[in-house]
Amino acid sequence: VEPVWEGLMNSINNSSAKVHIPRLGNSRGCDLIKQAPEIIRWLSDLEPGKRMVIGNYAYADSANFIKVTLAMDAICAAVAEFRGRDRIAFSYLCSPTDIFTAPDEVVKCSREKYNALSFSSLFRPWLNPLSGGRFFTPNFAPDSNIVDCVIMQQGPNYALAKRIQHWRAMIMREKGYIVSSNIAPASRTESVMKQKLLKAAYDGSAYFDINIFDPKTANSLMTLLLLHDVCNPRAGEHIKHPFDLFSDGCCHGGMWRNPHRARSITEIAAVLNLMNQYKGPALFVCGLLYGAARTSRSARLTSKI
């Protein structure tokens, strides 16, 4: 814990920011799950003359993600009632590996790519049925604008936690509060890149025109979008449907316009990347197999003679 605080304090000392750090016990910081009532009281009275933006960015593994998400949800609802619409706004970061509604022109672009001649179209007719529809699945079902980028390995806890955040964002916007809920691009974060297979999938995504962002670039981009949503009085005026809150100006990195569903090409992208990375050993093994096959064939012909 202390190294985290040291890094945080160094960042604060090297900036012009003014930071309020809660002390709700004997140490700095607080526990969102265990100290939610104390956090509500602290935030309700903090800087009463200014508009506060609560960022719902906490994450935890497995079922703890649901717990911390419910804690954040309760804090947001309670503080909103106390401060009112003029003194609070809410911010969320949506995962690109989730389910959303896409604009018509994005759906059209994806379907045009699917029907066009490409490298993947040469393998799709036989690889898709052989895999039981697992590989090279169309990104959009007929007559549907639903884009499903869920990665099953993230699990049900992750999916439910994200649904809770989406529900709260739509409810608060309906009540007249300012809400920023943008889809962040897939990024080469440390937690992802330390896993070899996920790293291979990310590095191989370029084969399918999907862009993976550098974390610093993604942070800068999402900060600018947050400032736009909070500071621009006309932000969100053109939103017609609650789901547009997420799809408007989203940074999907090419996942939505791709002809194939994201999870149907993830494993293929990883294999292509690993083949390119280890093409020397792969060619050597192929050569050995070819040589062994030729030797075996020659031996059979000799025995017949």
Coordinates of C-alpha atoms in Angstrom, one line a residue:
V1 CA 0.0 0.0 0.0
E2 CA 2.7 2.5 0.9
P3 CA 4.4 2.4 -2.5
V4 CA 1.1 3.3 -4.0
W5 CA 0.7 6.3 -1.7
E6 CA 4.3 7.3 -2.4
G7 CA 3.6 7.4 -6.2
L8 CA 0.4 9.3 -5.6
M9 CA 2.0 11.9 -3.4
N10 CA 4.9 12.3 -5.9
S11 CA 2.4 13.0 -8.7
I12 CA 0.5 15.5 -6.5
N13 CA 3.7 17.3 -5.5
N14 CA 4.8 17.6 -9.1
S15 CA 1.5 19.1 -10.2
S16 CA -0.7 22.2 -9.5
A17 CA -3.6 20.1 -8.3
K18 CA -5.3 20.5 -5.0
V19 CA -6.1 17.1 -3.5
H20 CA -8.4 16.2 -0.6
I21 CA -7.5 12.9 1.1
P22 CA -10.0 11.4 3.5
R23 CA -8.9 10.2 6.9
L24 CA -11.8 8.1 8.1
G25 CA -9.6 6.0 10.4
N26 CA -6.1 5.8 11.6
S27 CA -4.6 5.9 8.1
R28 CA -5.0 7.8 4.9
G29 CA -7.7 6.8 2.4
C30 CA -10.9 4.8 3.0
D31 CA -12.6 1.5 2.2
L32 CA -15.4 1.9 -0.3
I33 CA -17.1 -1.3 0.8
K34 CA -16.8 -1.0 4.6
Q35 CA -17.0 2.8 5.0
A36 CA -19.6 3.9 2.5
P37 CA -21.7 5.8 5.1
E38 CA -18.7 7.8 6.2
I39 CA -17.7 8.5 2.6
I40 CA -21.2 9.8 1.9
R41 CA -21.0 12.3 4.8
W42 CA -17.5 13.4 3.8
L43 CA -18.4 14.0 0.1
S44 CA -21.6 15.7 0.9
D45 CA -19.9 18.5 2.9
L46 CA -16.7 18.7 0.7
E47 CA -16.3 22.0 -1.2
P48 CA -20.0 23.0 -0.9
G49 CA -19.7 25.9 -3.2
K50 CA -18.3 23.9 -6.2
R51 CA -19.6 21.3 -8.5
M52 CA -18.2 17.9 -7.7
V53 CA -17.6 15.1 -10.3
I54 CA -17.7 11.6 -8.9
G55 CA -15.7 9.2 -11.0
N56 CA -16.8 5.6 -10.7
Y57 CA -13.5 4.0 -11.5
A58 CA -12.8 1.5 -8.7
Y59 CA -12.1 -2.1 -9.7
A60 CA -11.6 -5.4 -7.8
D61 CA -11.3 -9.0 -9.0
S62 CA -14.1 -11.5 -9.1
A63 CA -17.2 -11.0 -6.8
N64 CA -15.5 -8.0 -5.1
F65 CA -16.1 -6.0 -8.3
I66 CA -19.8 -6.3 -7.7
K67 CA -19.4 -5.3 -4.1
V68 CA -17.3 -2.2 -4.8
T69 CA -19.6 -1.3 -7.7
L70 CA -22.7 -1.5 -5.4
A71 CA -20.8 0.7 -2.8
M72 CA -20.0 3.3 -5.5
D73 CA -23.6 3.2 -6.7
A74 CA -25.0 3.8 -3.1
I75 CA -22.5 6.6 -2.6
C76 CA -23.5 8.3 -5.8
A77 CA -27.2 8.1 -5.2
A78 CA -26.9 9.4 -1.6
V79 CA -24.5 12.3 -2.4
A80 CA -26.7 13.3 -5.4
E81 CA -29.7 13.7 -3.2
F82 CA -27.8 15.9 -0.7
R83 CA -25.9 18.1 -3.2
G84 CA -28.5 18.5 -5.9
R85 CA -28.1 18.7 -9.7
D86 CA -26.2 22.0 -9.7
R87 CA -23.4 20.7 -7.4
I88 CA -22.6 17.3 -8.7
A89 CA -21.9 15.3 -11.9
F90 CA -21.0 11.7 -12.5
S91 CA -18.4 10.0 -14.6
Y92 CA -18.0 6.4 -15.8
L93 CA -15.6 4.6 -18.1
C94 CA -17.3 1.9 -20.2
S95 CA -15.3 -1.2 -21.2
P96 CA -15.0 -1.7 -25.0
T97 CA -15.6 -5.4 -24.4
D98 CA -19.3 -5.1 -23.6
I99 CA -22.7 -4.9 -25.3
F100 CA -23.9 -1.7 -26.8
T101 CA -26.1 -0.3 -29.6
A102 CA -24.3 1.0 -32.7
P103 CA -25.3 3.7 -35.1
D104 CA -26.8 2.7 -38.4
E105 CA -23.9 3.8 -40.5
V106 CA -21.5 1.7 -38.3
V107 CA -23.6 -1.4 -38.8
K108 CA -23.7 -0.7 -42.6
C109 CA -19.9 -0.4 -42.7
S110 CA -19.5 -3.6 -40.8
R111 CA -21.8 -5.6 -43.1
E112 CA -20.1 -4.1 -46.2
K113 CA -16.8 -5.3 -45.0
Y114 CA -18.2 -8.8 -44.2
N115 CA -19.5 -9.2 -47.8
A116 CA -16.3 -7.8 -49.4
L117 CA -13.4 -10.0 -50.6
S118 CA -10.7 -10.2 -47.9
F119 CA -8.1 -12.5 -46.4
S120 CA -10.6 -13.7 -43.8
S121 CA -13.4 -14.3 -46.4
L122 CA -11.2 -17.0 -47.9
F123 CA -11.2 -19.1 -44.7
R124 CA -14.6 -18.1 -43.2
P125 CA -16.8 -20.4 -45.4
W126 CA -15.2 -23.5 -43.9
L127 CA -13.7 -22.4 -40.6
N128 CA -16.9 -20.9 -39.3
P129 CA -19.0 -24.1 -39.7
L130 CA -16.2 -26.4 -38.6
S131 CA -15.8 -24.4 -35.3
G132 CA -19.6 -24.5 -34.7
G133 CA -19.8 -20.7 -35.3
R134 CA -17.0 -19.9 -32.9
F135 CA -14.7 -18.3 -35.4
F136 CA -15.4 -15.5 -37.9
T137 CA -19.0 -14.8 -36.6
P138 CA -20.7 -11.7 -38.2
N139 CA -20.4 -8.7 -35.9
F140 CA -24.1 -7.9 -36.3
A141 CA -27.1 -10.2 -36.5
P142 CA -29.7 -9.5 -39.3
D143 CA -31.9 -6.5 -38.5
S144 CA -30.0 -5.7 -35.3
N145 CA -27.8 -2.8 -34.1
I146 CA -26.6 -4.7 -31.1
V147 CA -22.8 -5.0 -31.0
D148 CA -21.6 -7.8 -28.7
C149 CA -17.9 -7.4 -27.8
V150 CA -18.1 -9.4 -24.6
I151 CA -15.1 -11.5 -23.8
M152 CA -16.4 -14.6 -21.9
Q153 CA -13.2 -14.9 -19.9
Q154 CA -14.1 -11.7 -18.0
G155 CA -16.9 -13.7 -16.3
P156 CA -20.4 -12.9 -15.1
N157 CA -19.3 -10.7 -12.1
Y158 CA -17.6 -8.3 -14.5
A159 CA -20.7 -8.2 -16.8
L160 CA -23.1 -7.6 -13.9
A161 CA -20.9 -4.8 -12.4
K162 CA -20.9 -3.0 -15.7
R163 CA -24.6 -3.3 -16.0
I164 CA -25.1 -1.7 -12.6
Q165 CA -22.9 1.2 -13.7
H166 CA -24.9 1.6 -17.0
W167 CA -28.2 1.6 -15.2
R168 CA -27.1 4.2 -12.7
A169 CA -25.7 6.4 -15.5
M170 CA -29.0 6.3 -17.4
I171 CA -31.1 6.9 -14.3
M172 CA -29.0 10.0 -13.2
R173 CA -29.1 11.5 -16.6
E174 CA -32.9 11.0 -16.8
K175 CA -33.1 12.9 -13.5
G176 CA -31.3 15.8 -15.0
Y177 CA -27.7 15.3 -13.7
I178 CA -24.7 15.7 -15.8
V179 CA -23.3 12.3 -16.7
S180 CA -20.2 11.4 -18.7
S181 CA -20.1 7.7 -19.7
N182 CA -17.7 7.2 -22.6
I183 CA -16.4 3.9 -24.0
A184 CA -12.7 3.7 -23.5
P185 CA -10.5 2.0 -26.1
A186 CA -8.7 -1.3 -25.4
S187 CA -5.3 -0.4 -24.0
R188 CA -2.0 -2.1 -23.4
T189 CA -2.2 -1.9 -19.7
E190 CA 0.2 -3.7 -17.4
S191 CA -2.4 -6.2 -16.2
V192 CA -3.2 -7.3 -19.8
M193 CA 0.3 -7.3 -21.2
K194 CA 1.7 -9.5 -18.4
Q195 CA -0.5 -12.4 -19.7
K196 CA 1.2 -14.0 -22.7
L197 CA -2.0 -15.1 -24.5
L198 CA -3.8 -11.8 -24.0
K199 CA -0.7 -9.9 -25.1
A200 CA -0.5 -12.1 -28.2
A201 CA -4.2 -11.4 -29.0
Y202 CA -3.7 -7.6 -28.5
D203 CA -0.6 -7.6 -30.7
G204 CA -2.3 -9.7 -33.3
S205 CA -5.4 -7.5 -33.4
A206 CA -3.8 -5.3 -36.1
Y207 CA -4.4 -8.2 -38.6
F208 CA -8.1 -7.4 -38.2
D209 CA -7.8 -3.6 -38.3
I210 CA -8.4 -3.2 -34.5
N211 CA -6.4 -0.6 -32.8
I212 CA -5.0 -1.1 -29.3
F213 CA -4.1 2.1 -27.6
D214 CA -1.1 3.1 -25.5
P215 CA -2.4 3.7 -21.9
K216 CA -1.1 7.3 -21.8
T217 CA -2.9 8.1 -25.1
A218 CA -6.1 6.5 -23.8
N219 CA -5.9 8.5 -20.5
S220 CA -5.4 11.8 -22.4
L221 CA -8.3 11.0 -24.8
M222 CA -10.8 10.1 -22.1
T223 CA -9.8 13.1 -19.9
L224 CA -10.6 15.4 -22.8
L225 CA -14.0 13.7 -23.4
L226 CA -14.8 14.0 -19.7
L227 CA -14.0 17.7 -19.7
H228 CA -16.2 18.2 -22.8
D229 CA -19.1 16.3 -21.2
V230 CA -18.8 18.3 -17.9
C231 CA -17.9 21.7 -19.1
N232 CA -19.8 22.1 -22.4
P233 CA -23.4 23.1 -21.6
R234 CA -24.5 21.7 -25.0
A235 CA -22.9 18.3 -24.5
G236 CA -25.5 15.5 -24.9
E237 CA -28.2 17.7 -26.4
H238 CA -28.5 15.4 -29.5
I239 CA -28.9 12.2 -27.4
K240 CA -32.3 10.7 -28.3
H241 CA -32.2 7.3 -26.6
P242 CA -30.7 6.4 -23.2
F243 CA -28.2 4.0 -24.9
D244 CA -26.9 6.8 -27.0
L245 CA -25.2 8.0 -23.8
F246 CA -22.6 5.3 -24.3
S247 CA -22.4 5.0 -28.1
D248 CA -22.1 8.8 -28.8
G249 CA -18.4 9.5 -29.5
C250 CA -17.3 6.1 -28.3
C251 CA -13.7 5.0 -28.8
H252 CA -14.1 1.4 -29.9
G253 CA -10.8 1.2 -31.8
G254 CA -12.4 -0.5 -34.8
M255 CA -14.3 -3.3 -32.9
W256 CA -17.7 -2.0 -34.0
R257 CA -16.9 -1.5 -37.7
N258 CA -15.1 -4.9 -37.9
P259 CA -16.9 -7.5 -40.0
H260 CA -16.5 -10.1 -37.3
R261 CA -17.5 -10.3 -33.6
A262 CA -14.5 -9.5 -31.4
R263 CA -14.4 -12.7 -29.5
S264 CA -14.7 -14.8 -32.7
I265 CA -11.3 -13.5 -33.9
T266 CA -9.4 -13.0 -30.6
E267 CA -7.9 -16.5 -30.6
I268 CA -7.1 -16.3 -34.3
A269 CA -5.3 -13.0 -33.8
A270 CA -3.2 -14.5 -31.0
V271 CA -2.3 -17.5 -33.2
L272 CA -1.3 -15.2 -36.1
N273 CA 0.8 -13.1 -33.8
L274 CA 2.6 -16.1 -32.2
M275 CA 3.2 -17.6 -35.7
N276 CA 4.8 -14.3 -36.8
Q277 CA 6.8 -14.0 -33.6
Y278 CA 8.1 -17.5 -33.7
K279 CA 8.2 -18.0 -37.5
G280 CA 11.8 -19.2 -37.4
P281 CA 11.1 -22.2 -35.1
A282 CA 7.8 -22.8 -36.9
L283 CA 9.4 -23.0 -40.3
F284 CA 12.1 -25.3 -38.8
V285 CA 9.4 -27.7 -37.4
C286 CA 7.5 -27.6 -40.7
G287 CA 10.7 -28.5 -42.5
L288 CA 11.3 -31.4 -40.1
L289 CA 7.8 -32.7 -40.6
Y290 CA 8.1 -32.4 -44.4
G291 CA 11.5 -34.1 -44.3
A292 CA 10.1 -36.9 -42.2
A293 CA 7.2 -37.4 -44.5
R294 CA 9.5 -37.5 -47.6
T295 CA 11.8 -40.0 -45.9
S296 CA 8.9 -42.2 -44.9
R297 CA 7.5 -42.2 -48.4
S298 CA 10.9 -43.0 -49.9
A299 CA 11.3 -45.9 -47.4
R300 CA 7.9 -47.3 -48.4
L301 CA 8.8 -47.1 -52.1
T302 CA 12.1 -48.8 -51.5
S303 CA 10.5 -51.7 -49.6
K304 CA 8.1 -52.3 -52.4
I305 CA 10.9 -52.5 -55.0

